[in-house]
Each structure stands twice: as structure tokens, then as C-alpha cells.
Short mmCIF file of C-alpha atoms in Angstrom, two decimals:
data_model
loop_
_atom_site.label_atom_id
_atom_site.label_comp_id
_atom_site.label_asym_id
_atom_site.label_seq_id
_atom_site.Cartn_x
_atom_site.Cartn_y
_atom_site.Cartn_z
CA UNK P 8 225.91 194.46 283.48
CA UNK P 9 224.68 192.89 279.98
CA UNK P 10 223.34 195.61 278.09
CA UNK P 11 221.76 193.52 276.30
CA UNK P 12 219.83 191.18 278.61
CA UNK P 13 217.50 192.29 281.23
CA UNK P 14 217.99 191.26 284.67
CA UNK P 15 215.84 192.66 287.91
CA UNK P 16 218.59 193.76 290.99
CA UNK P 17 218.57 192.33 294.33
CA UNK P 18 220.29 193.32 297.39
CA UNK P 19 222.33 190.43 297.14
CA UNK P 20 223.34 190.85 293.83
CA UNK P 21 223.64 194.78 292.95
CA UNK P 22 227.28 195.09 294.39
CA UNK P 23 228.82 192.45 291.37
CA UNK P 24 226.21 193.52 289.04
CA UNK P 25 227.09 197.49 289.16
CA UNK P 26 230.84 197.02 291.36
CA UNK P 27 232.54 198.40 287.66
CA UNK P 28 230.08 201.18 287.57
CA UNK P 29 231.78 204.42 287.68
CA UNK P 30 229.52 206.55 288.89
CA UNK P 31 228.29 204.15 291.65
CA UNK P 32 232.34 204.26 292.41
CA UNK P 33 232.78 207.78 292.30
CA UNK P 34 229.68 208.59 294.48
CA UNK P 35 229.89 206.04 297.18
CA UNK P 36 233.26 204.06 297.06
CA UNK P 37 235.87 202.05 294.54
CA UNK P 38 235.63 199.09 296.61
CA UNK P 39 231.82 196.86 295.80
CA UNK P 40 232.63 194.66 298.71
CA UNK P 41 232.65 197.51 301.04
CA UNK P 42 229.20 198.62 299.54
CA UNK P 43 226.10 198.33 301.82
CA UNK P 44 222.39 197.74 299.90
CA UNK P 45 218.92 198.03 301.36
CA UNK P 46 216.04 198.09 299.37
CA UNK P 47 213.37 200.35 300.12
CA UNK P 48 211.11 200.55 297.51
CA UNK P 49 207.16 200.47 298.57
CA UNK P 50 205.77 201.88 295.52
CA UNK P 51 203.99 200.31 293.17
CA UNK P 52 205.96 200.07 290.49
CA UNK P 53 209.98 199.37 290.73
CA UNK P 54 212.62 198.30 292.60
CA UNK P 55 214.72 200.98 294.76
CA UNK P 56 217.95 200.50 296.44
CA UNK P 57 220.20 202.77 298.82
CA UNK P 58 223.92 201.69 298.24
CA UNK P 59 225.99 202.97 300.93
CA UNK P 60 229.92 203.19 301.00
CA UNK P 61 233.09 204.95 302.13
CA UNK P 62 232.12 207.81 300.39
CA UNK P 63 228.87 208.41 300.74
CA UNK P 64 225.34 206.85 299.23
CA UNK P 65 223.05 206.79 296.20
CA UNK P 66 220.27 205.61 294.76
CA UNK P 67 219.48 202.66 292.37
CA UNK P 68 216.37 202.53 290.97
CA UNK P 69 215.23 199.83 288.50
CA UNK P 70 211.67 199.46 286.53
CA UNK P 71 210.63 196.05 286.60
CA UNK P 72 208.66 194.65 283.66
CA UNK P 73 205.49 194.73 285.49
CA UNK P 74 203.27 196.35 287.76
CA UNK P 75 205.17 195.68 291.14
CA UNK P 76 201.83 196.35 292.91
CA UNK P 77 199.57 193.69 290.83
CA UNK P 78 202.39 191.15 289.71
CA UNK P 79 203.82 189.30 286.51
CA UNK P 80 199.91 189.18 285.39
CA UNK P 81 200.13 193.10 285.07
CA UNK P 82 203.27 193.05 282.07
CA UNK P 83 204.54 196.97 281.63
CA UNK P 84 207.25 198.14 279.39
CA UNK P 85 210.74 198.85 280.97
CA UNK P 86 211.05 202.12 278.77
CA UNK P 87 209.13 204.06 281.56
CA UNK P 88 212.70 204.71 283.00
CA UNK P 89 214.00 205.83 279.77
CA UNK P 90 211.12 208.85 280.24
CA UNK P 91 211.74 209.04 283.61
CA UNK P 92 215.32 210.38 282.75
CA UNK P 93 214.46 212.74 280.26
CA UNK P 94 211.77 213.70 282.66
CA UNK P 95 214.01 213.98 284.87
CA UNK P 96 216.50 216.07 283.19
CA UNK P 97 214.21 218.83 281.78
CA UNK P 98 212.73 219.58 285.21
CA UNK P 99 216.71 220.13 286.25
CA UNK P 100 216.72 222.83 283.68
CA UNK P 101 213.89 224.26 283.92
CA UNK P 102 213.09 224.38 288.01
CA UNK P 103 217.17 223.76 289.16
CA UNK P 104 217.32 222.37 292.26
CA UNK P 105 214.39 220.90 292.61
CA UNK P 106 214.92 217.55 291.82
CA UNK P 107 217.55 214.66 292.49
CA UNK P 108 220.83 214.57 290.69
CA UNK P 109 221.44 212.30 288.19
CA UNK P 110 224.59 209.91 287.78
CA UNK P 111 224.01 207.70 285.73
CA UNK P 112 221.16 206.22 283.20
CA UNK P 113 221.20 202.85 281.51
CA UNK P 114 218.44 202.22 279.05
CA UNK P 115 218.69 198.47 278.56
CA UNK P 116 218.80 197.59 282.18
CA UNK P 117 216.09 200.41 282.76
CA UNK P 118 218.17 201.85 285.77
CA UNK P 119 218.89 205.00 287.03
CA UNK P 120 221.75 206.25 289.39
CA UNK P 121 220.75 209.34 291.51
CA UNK P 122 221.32 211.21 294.55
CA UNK P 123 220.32 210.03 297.56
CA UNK P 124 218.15 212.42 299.42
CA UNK P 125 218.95 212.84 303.25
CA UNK P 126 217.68 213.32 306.03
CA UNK P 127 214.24 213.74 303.76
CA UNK P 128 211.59 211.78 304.52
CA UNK P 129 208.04 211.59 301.96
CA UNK P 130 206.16 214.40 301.96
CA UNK P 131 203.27 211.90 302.75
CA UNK P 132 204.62 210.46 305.56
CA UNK P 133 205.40 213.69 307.22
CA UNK P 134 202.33 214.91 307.05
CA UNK P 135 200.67 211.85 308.64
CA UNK P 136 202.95 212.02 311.52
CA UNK P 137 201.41 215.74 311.88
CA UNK P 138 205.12 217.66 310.90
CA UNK P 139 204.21 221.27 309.81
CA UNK P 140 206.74 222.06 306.73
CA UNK P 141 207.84 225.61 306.23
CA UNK P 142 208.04 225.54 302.75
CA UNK P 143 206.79 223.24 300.70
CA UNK P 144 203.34 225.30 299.81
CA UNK P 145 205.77 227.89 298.24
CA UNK P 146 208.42 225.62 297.17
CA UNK P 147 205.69 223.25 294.97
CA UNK P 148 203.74 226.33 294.00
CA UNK P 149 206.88 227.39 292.19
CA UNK P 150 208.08 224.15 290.55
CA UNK P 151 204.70 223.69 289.18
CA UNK P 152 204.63 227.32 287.22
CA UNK P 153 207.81 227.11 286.20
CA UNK P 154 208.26 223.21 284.98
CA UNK P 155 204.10 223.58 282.99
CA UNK P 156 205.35 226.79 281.88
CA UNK P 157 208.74 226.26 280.80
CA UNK P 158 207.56 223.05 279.24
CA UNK P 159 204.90 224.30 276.82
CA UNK P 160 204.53 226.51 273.64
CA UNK P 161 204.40 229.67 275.28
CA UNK P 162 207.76 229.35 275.91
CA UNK P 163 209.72 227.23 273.91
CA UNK P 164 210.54 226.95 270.64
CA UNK P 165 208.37 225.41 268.63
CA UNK P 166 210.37 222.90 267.03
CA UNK P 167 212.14 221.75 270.36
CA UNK P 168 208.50 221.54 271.81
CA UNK P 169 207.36 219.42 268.98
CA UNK P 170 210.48 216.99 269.13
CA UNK P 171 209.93 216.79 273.01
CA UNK P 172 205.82 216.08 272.09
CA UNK P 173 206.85 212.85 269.92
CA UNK P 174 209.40 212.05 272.14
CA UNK P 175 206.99 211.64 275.87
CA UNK P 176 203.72 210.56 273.58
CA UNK P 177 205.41 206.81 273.23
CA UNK P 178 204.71 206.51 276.84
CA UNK P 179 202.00 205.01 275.90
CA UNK P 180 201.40 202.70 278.83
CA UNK P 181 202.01 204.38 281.89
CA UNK P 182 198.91 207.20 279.99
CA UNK P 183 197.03 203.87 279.68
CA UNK P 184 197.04 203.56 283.24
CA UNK P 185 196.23 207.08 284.27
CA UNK P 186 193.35 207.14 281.49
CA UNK P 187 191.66 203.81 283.24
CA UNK P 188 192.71 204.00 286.66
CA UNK P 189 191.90 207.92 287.54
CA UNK P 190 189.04 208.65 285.10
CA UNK P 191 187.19 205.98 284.38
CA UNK P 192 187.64 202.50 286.93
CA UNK P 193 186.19 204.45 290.12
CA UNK P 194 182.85 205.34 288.28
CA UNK P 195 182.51 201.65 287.82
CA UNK P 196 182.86 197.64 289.67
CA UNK P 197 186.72 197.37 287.58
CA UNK P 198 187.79 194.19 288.75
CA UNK P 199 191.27 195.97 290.37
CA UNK P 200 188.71 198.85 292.29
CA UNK P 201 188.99 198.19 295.95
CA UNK P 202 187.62 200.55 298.97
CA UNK P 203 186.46 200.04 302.48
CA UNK P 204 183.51 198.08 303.05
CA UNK P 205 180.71 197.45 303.96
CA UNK P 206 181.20 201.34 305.26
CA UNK P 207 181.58 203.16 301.65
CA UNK P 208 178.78 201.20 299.83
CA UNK P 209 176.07 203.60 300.08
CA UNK P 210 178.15 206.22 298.82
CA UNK P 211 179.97 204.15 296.21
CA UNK P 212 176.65 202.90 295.02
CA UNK P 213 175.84 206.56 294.69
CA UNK P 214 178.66 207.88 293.20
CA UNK P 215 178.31 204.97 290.47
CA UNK P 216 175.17 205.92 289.33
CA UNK P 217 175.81 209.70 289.42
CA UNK P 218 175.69 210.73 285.33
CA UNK P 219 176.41 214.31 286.31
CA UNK P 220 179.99 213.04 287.68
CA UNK P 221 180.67 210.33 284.81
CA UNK P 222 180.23 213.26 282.53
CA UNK P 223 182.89 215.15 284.02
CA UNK P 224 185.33 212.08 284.72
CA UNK P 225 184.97 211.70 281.04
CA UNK P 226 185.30 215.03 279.74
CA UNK P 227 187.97 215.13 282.08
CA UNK P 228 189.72 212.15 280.83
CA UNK P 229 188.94 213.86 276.94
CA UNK P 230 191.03 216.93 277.66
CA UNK P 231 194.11 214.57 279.41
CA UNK P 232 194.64 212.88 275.98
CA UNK P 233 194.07 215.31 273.60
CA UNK P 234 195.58 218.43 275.69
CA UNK P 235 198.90 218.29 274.93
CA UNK P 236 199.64 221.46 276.35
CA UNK P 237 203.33 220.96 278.39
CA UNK P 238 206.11 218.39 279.97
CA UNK P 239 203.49 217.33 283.07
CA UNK P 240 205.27 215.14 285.79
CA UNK P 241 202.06 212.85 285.39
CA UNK P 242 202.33 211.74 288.84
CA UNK P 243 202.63 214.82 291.17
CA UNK P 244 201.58 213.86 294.77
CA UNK P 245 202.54 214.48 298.41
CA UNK P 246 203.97 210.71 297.79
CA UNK P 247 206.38 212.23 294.91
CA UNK P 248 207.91 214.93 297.13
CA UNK P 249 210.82 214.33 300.14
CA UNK P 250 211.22 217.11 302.20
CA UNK P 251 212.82 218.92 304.96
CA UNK P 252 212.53 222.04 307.13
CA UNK P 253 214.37 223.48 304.62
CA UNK P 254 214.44 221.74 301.07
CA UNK P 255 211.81 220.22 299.17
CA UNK P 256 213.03 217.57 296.35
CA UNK P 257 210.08 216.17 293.47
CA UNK P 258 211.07 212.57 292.62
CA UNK P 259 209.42 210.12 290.14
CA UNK P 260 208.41 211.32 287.54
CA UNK P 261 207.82 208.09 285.41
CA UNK P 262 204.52 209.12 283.98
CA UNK P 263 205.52 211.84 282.39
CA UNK P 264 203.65 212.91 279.38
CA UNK P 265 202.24 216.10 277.49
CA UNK P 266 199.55 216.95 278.82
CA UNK P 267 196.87 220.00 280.10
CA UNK P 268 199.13 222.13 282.37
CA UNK P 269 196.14 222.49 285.14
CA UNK P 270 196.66 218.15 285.48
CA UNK P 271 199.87 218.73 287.79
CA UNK P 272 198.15 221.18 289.74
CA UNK P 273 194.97 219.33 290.30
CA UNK P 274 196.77 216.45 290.93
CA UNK P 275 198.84 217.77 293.63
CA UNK P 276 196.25 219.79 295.25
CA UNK P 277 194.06 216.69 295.66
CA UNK P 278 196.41 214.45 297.54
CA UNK P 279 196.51 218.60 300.21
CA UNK P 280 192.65 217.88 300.45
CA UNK P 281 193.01 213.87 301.44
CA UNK P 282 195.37 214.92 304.06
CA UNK P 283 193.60 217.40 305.24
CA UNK P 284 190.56 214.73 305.65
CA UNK P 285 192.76 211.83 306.68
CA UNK P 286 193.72 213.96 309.80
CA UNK P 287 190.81 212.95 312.41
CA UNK P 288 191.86 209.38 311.83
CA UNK P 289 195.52 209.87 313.34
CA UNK P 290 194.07 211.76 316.14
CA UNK P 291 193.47 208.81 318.68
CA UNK P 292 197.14 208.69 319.66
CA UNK P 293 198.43 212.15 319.06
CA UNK P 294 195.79 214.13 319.66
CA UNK P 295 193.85 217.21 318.33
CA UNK P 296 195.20 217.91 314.69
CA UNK P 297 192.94 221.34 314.35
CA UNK P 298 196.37 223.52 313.66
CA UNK P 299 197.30 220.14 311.06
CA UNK P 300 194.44 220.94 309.50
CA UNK P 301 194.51 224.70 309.03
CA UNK P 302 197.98 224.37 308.28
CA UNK P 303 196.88 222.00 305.57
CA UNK P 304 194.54 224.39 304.20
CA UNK P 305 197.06 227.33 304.39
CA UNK P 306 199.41 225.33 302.54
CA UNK P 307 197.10 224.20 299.89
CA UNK P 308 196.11 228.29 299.54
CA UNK P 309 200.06 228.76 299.30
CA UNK P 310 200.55 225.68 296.48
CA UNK P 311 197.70 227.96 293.99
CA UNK P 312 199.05 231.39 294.64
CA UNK P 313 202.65 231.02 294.19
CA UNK P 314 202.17 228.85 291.14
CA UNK P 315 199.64 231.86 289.95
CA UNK P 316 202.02 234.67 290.60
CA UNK P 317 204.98 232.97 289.05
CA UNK P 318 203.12 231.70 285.84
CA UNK P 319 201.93 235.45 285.67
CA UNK P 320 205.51 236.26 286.26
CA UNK P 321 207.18 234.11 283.38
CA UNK P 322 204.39 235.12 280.67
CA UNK P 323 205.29 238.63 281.31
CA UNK P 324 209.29 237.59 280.93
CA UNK P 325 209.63 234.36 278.99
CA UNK P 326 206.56 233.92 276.87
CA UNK P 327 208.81 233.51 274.24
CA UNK P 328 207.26 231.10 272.38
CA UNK P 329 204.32 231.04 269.53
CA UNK P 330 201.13 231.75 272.01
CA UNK P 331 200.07 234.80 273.12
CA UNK P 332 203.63 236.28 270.81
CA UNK P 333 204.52 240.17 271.94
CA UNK P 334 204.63 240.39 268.51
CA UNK P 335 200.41 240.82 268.61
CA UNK P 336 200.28 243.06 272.38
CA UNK P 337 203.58 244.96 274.11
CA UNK P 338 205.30 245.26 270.67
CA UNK P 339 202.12 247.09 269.59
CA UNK P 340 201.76 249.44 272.79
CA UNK P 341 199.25 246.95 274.32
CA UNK P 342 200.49 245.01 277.16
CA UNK P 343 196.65 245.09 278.49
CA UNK P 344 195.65 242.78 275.72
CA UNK P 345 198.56 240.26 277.07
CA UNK P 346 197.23 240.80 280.39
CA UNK P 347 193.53 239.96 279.45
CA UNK P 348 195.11 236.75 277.54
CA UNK P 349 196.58 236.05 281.06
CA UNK P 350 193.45 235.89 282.90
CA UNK P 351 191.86 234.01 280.51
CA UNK P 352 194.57 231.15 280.48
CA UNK P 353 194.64 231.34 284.22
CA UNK P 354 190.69 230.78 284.61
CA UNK P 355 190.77 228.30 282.46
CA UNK P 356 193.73 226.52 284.45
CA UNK P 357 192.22 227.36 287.40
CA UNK P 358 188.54 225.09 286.18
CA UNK P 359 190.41 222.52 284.67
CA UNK P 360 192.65 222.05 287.96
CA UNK P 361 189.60 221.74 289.93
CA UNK P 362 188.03 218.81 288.16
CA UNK P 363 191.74 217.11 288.03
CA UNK P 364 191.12 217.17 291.78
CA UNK P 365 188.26 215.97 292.14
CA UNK P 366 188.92 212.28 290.46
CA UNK P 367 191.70 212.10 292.08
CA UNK P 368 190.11 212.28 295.15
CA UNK P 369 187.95 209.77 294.04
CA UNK P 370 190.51 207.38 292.37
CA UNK P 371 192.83 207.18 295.90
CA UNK P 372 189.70 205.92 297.65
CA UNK P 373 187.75 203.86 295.13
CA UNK P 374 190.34 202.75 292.67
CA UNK P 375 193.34 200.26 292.69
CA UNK P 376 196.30 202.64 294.36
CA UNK P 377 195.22 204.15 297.39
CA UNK P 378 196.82 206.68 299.81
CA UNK P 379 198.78 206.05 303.31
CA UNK P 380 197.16 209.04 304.40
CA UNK P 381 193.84 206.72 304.76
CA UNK P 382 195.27 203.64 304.75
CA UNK P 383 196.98 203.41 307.79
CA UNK P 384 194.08 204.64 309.40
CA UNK P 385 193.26 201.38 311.60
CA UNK P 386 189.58 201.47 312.36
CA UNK P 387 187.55 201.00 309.19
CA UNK P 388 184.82 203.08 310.93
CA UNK P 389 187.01 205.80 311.60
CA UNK P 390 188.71 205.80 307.91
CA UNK P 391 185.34 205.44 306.42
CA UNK P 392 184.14 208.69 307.64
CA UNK P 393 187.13 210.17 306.90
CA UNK P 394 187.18 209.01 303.19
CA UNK P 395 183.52 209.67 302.34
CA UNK P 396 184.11 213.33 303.71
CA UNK P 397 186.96 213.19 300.70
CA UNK P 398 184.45 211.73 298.55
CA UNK P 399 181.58 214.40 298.49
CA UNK P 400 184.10 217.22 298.44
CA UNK P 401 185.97 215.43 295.19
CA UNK P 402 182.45 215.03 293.52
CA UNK P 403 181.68 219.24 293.82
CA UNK P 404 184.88 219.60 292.93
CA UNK P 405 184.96 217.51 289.41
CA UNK P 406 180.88 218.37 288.74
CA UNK P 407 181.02 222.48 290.22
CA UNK P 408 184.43 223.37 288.79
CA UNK P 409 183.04 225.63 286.50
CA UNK P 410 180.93 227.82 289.17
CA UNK P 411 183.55 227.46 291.83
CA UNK P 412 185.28 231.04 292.05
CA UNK P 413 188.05 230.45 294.81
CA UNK P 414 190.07 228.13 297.26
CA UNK P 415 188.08 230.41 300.07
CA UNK P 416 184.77 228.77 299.19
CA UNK P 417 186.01 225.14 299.03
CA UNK P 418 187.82 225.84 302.33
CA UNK P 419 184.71 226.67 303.73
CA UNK P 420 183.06 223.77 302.56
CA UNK P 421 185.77 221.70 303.82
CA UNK P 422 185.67 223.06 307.21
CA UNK P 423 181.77 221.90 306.68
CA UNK P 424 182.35 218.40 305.93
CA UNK P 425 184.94 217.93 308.76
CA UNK P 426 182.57 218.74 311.30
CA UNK P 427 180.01 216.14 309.83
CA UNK P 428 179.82 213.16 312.76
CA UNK P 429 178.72 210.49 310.20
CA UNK P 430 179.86 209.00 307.37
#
């Protein structure tokens, strides 16, 4: 292709625009006209392709110079592939295994080559349909401590940290989009906010004129641009995960920034919640989803833990970086001090996390980008109820964070809210 010209892929066209492409060759097949392309991107953001051949398949996936989901109105800067990539690559290194293989980048034509994932399906999708994964709640617990961690100045060096900090913070417009769209559109009429209606008025009305929980969406949205903390995948939701029994695979990472390390976390967590909500709205034709649920909540309990005991775990063996340096606690006989530094780091992970939740919640409902898990709920009665349930538990969440104590209390709240008839 013209490196230096830009020019969107097609179906039609991706076999004589990448046929000399040695990677695409090496993966799938030498011969282009032999290749088979379907494109299956239903983001909201870029073009994706599966190229199949006599070898096997891959991926193509191309950033368009807009926002796929709003049109040519919405212009956005190709680069967000070129931090995709690095993204992309550090989580390789630091979590291995845990993402896809990459083949091949090209910065001009804002393209990426990867592996293609199969027989995994989105994490999103599988939990619509009701599928019970094995391991994801460990699996995600564990990328998320050890990406944050890894990724931050508690354990790398300070320069590398530094160069990696100027390096994600000219992702400037893919933050713009997080900043408007998560913290601050929901809380008022933003001409992109959509949600269901006439059902959600009331509480949208409500929600609106809450000051308690614009406070928090704000202070919220103060410590996500000026807590630049680690390497965050920025976008880190049940939709950015394929799974299956037996693997779990993070994709997407084109918002990456730096960022508080509880953001991930929250993020993820949030999307466990709408599930677990969205469940009473699939019911109709499957039928009870009580063990979805509880296995929803289990998994959400398993997501915190393991990311808990394995951040504990690498701060006792790889905080090697200038925070919390052994050079103040074990070198000095006093690995309880480092321990007492741990709790305090986790707590305040553990607050921040919470809130992070809680507009996200809020966000997937009110704002511009919303969730399959509600959306393909047919009967706006039916996804009302199911969304405002989301809705009052994402409000504690964001304005209580700092008197909440554990996931056993908001599960019990939870459990509450389902068993409200009424939206």
C-alpha cells in the first residue's frame, strides 16, 4: 500500500491492497487471490477484517479517520492505532499470553495485522446467551494486577516509565472522549446522550439534578487526567475480552493512556454489574437466569480478589521501582511498614475503583455508546427496569465509595434491587 496516502480497506479491495504483505502471506497463504475477507467489525470505531487462506486466518484491523459510530461529522486522528500497538505490545510483556499476537503494524495506513482468535466469541456476547465461563474471573483478575502493576512506578524504572508517560499522553483524543462521554455527558441533555424513553425520564431527570453525584463524576473525572499512575488499557470491558472454556484473550486497547490504576478495574467490574442486571431481560425465551446471576456475582468477587492477591504478590517481589523502595522497609528489618504501605494503596484502589464503576454504569445507559447486554433487550418496558436497577446501584456506587467496605455489601444490595418489580 502507499505509505504515504491514506486509504480505508474494503472487502473488495484488501486482497490487492495487502496481497505483497508478508506477514499476511506467511500467516494465511502466498497466493491473494486465494484469500477470503469478511468484515466484521461492529464497534464503534474501525474497520475489522478476517482474511482467510490456505494456511490459516488473521486479522486486519484499520482505524478510520472518524468515529465509525457517529460518522465523517465526528473527525478522529488515525494515530489511535499507532497506541494501540504499543499498547498492545507492553501488555505481551508484561501479562504473556493474554493478548493477540501481533504480525504486523503499519503506521501510515493505521493498520494492524494480528492473530485471529478462534473459536472465541466476546465475552459480552457469551454472557448474554447465559454461557458460564470457567475462568475468566481469575484470568482478568490477574491481567489487571499484573499489566497496572507492571506498568507503573512501583515497578519500573523510572526513566522507561517517564518515556512511556510522554509517549501514551499524545493520545489526546481518544482521553477527550472518555473525559466527556463517561464523566461528564450523562449528568447532562449532551446532544449525542441517548437512553430509553419515555421509561428512564423520571430517573434521568433525577439523576441530572443530583449535585451529590455531579460532584463525584467530576472529582472522578479530576483524578483520570491528572492520575497518571500506570499503562491502563482505557477501555477494559466484557466487550474487550474473547473467550473460551479455556482461554481468555483482552483485545483493543486503543484508548490506552496513563492513568489511576483502580480505572481498569472499575471499568471492568461495571460492565460484571450491567450483566448481572441485564439478565431478567433475556429470560423470556431461555428461562430462569438465577444461577447466571450468582455466577455473575461470583465472578465479579473472583475479578477483585485475584487482582488483590496478585498486586499484593508483585509488591512483595517486583516493587522495584521508586515507590514504596525496600530501600526505606525490608532492607531496614521492616517488611511491616511495606505491608502497611500495601493496605493503604489497596484501599485507596479499592475507593477509587468503586466510583470508576459507578459512571460507567451510568455512561452505558445514559450516554452515546451503550451496551448489548441492554440493548438487545426487546421490550423497552422490560429493559427499562432492568437499566434503572443499574442506575441506582451505579449512583451508591460513585457517591458511597468511600463508606463502602466490601463486594459482600454491594452484592447484597444488588440482590435487593433485582427483586424490585418496578422500574
Amino acid at each position: 500500500m502507499d505509505k504515504q496516502m491514506f486509504e480505508a480497506l474494503s472487502a473488495e479491495t484488501l486482497p490487492a491492497k495487502l496481497g505483497r504483505n508478508a506477514a499476511l502471506k506467511k500467516t494465511i497463504g502466498e497466493d491473494p487471490a486465494r484469500w477470503s475477507v469478511k468484515e466484521v467489525g461492529d464497534g464503534n470505531l474501525n474497520l475489522v477484517f478476517i482474511v482467510t487462506g490456505d494456511k490459516g486466518a488473521a486479522i486486519v484491523k484499520q482505524a478510520l479517520p472518524y468515529v465509525r459510530l457517529v460518522g465523517e461529522s465526528w473527525p478522529l486522528p488515525l494515530k489511535r492505532s499507532f497506541f494501540e500497538y504499543h499498547a498492545l505490545t507492553r501488555q505481551a510483556v508484561r501479562d504473556p499470553g493474554m493478548v493477540p499476537e501481533i504480525f504486523f503494524f503499519d503506521e501510515a495506513q493505521a493498520l494492524i495485522v494480528m492473530e485471529f482468535l478462534t473459536p472465541h466469541v466476546i465475552l459480552r456476547r457469551a454472557l448474554i446467551d447465559g454461557r458460564q465461563l470457567p475462568k475468566i474471573g481469575r484470568d482478568l483478575g490477574l491481567f489487571a494486577a499484573r499489566t497496572l502493576f507492571r506498568g507503573s512506578d512501583l515497578a519500573m524504572a523510572t526513566r522507561d516509565k517517564k518515556a512511556d508517560l510522554a509517549l501514551f499522553a499524545d493520545n489526546i483524543e481518544l482521553c477527550d472522549i472518555t473525559e466527556n462521554l463517561v464523566f461528564s455527558d450523562p449528568y447532562f441533555e449532551a446532544a449525542l446522550n441517548r437512553h430509553t424513553t419515555p421509561q428512564l425520564d423520571p430517573i434521568v431527570q433525577e439523576l441530572r439534578a443530583d449535585r451529590d453525584l455531579k460532584v463525584e463524576a467530576q472529582r472522578l473525572k479530576h483524578l483520570f487526567s491528572a492520575k497518571a499512575e500506570t499503562l491502563c488499557h482505557g477501555d477494559l470491558h466484557t466487550g474487550s475480552v474473547m473467550v473460551t472454556d479455556d482461554e481468555t484473550r483482552v483485545i483493543d486497547p486503543e484508548f490506552a493512556f496513563y492513568g489511576p490504576i483502580s480505572f481498569d478495574v472499575g471499568m471492568l467490574l461495571a460492565n460484571f454489574w450491567m450483566s448481572y442486571f441485564s439478565q431478567s431481560g433475556h429470560e423470556r425465551e431461555a428461562g430462569s437466569r438465577d444461577g447466571m446471576r450468582a455466577y455473575l456475582l461470583d465472578t465479579l468477587e473472583t475479578v477483585w480478589e485475584t487482582f488483590r492477591a496478585e498486586f499484593a504478590n508483585l509488591w512483595r517481589t517486583e516493587r522495584k521501582g521508586i515507590l514504596y523502595q525496600a530501600s526505606l522497609f525490608e532492607d531496614r528489618n521492616d517488611p511491616l511498614g511495606a505491608e502497611q504501605a500495601l493496605e493503604i494503596v489497596i484501599d485507596e484502589i479499592w475507593r477509587e475503583m468503586l466510583g470508576f464503576a459507578g459512571v460507567e454504569m451510568h455512561r452505558r445507559i445514559l450516554g452515546l455508546a451503550h451496551n448489548a447486554d441492554f440493548e438487545t433487550i426487546v421490550d423497552p418496558d422490560r429493559r427499562a427496569a432492568c437499566e434503572t436497577k443499574a442506575l441506582k446501584l451505579g449512583r451508591h456506587l460513585a457517591v458511597n465509595r468511600h463508606h463502602i467496605h466490601s463486594l459482600k455489601d454491594i452484592r447484597a444490595l444488588a440482590e435487593r434491587l433485582q427483586k424490585e418489580t418496578s422500574a
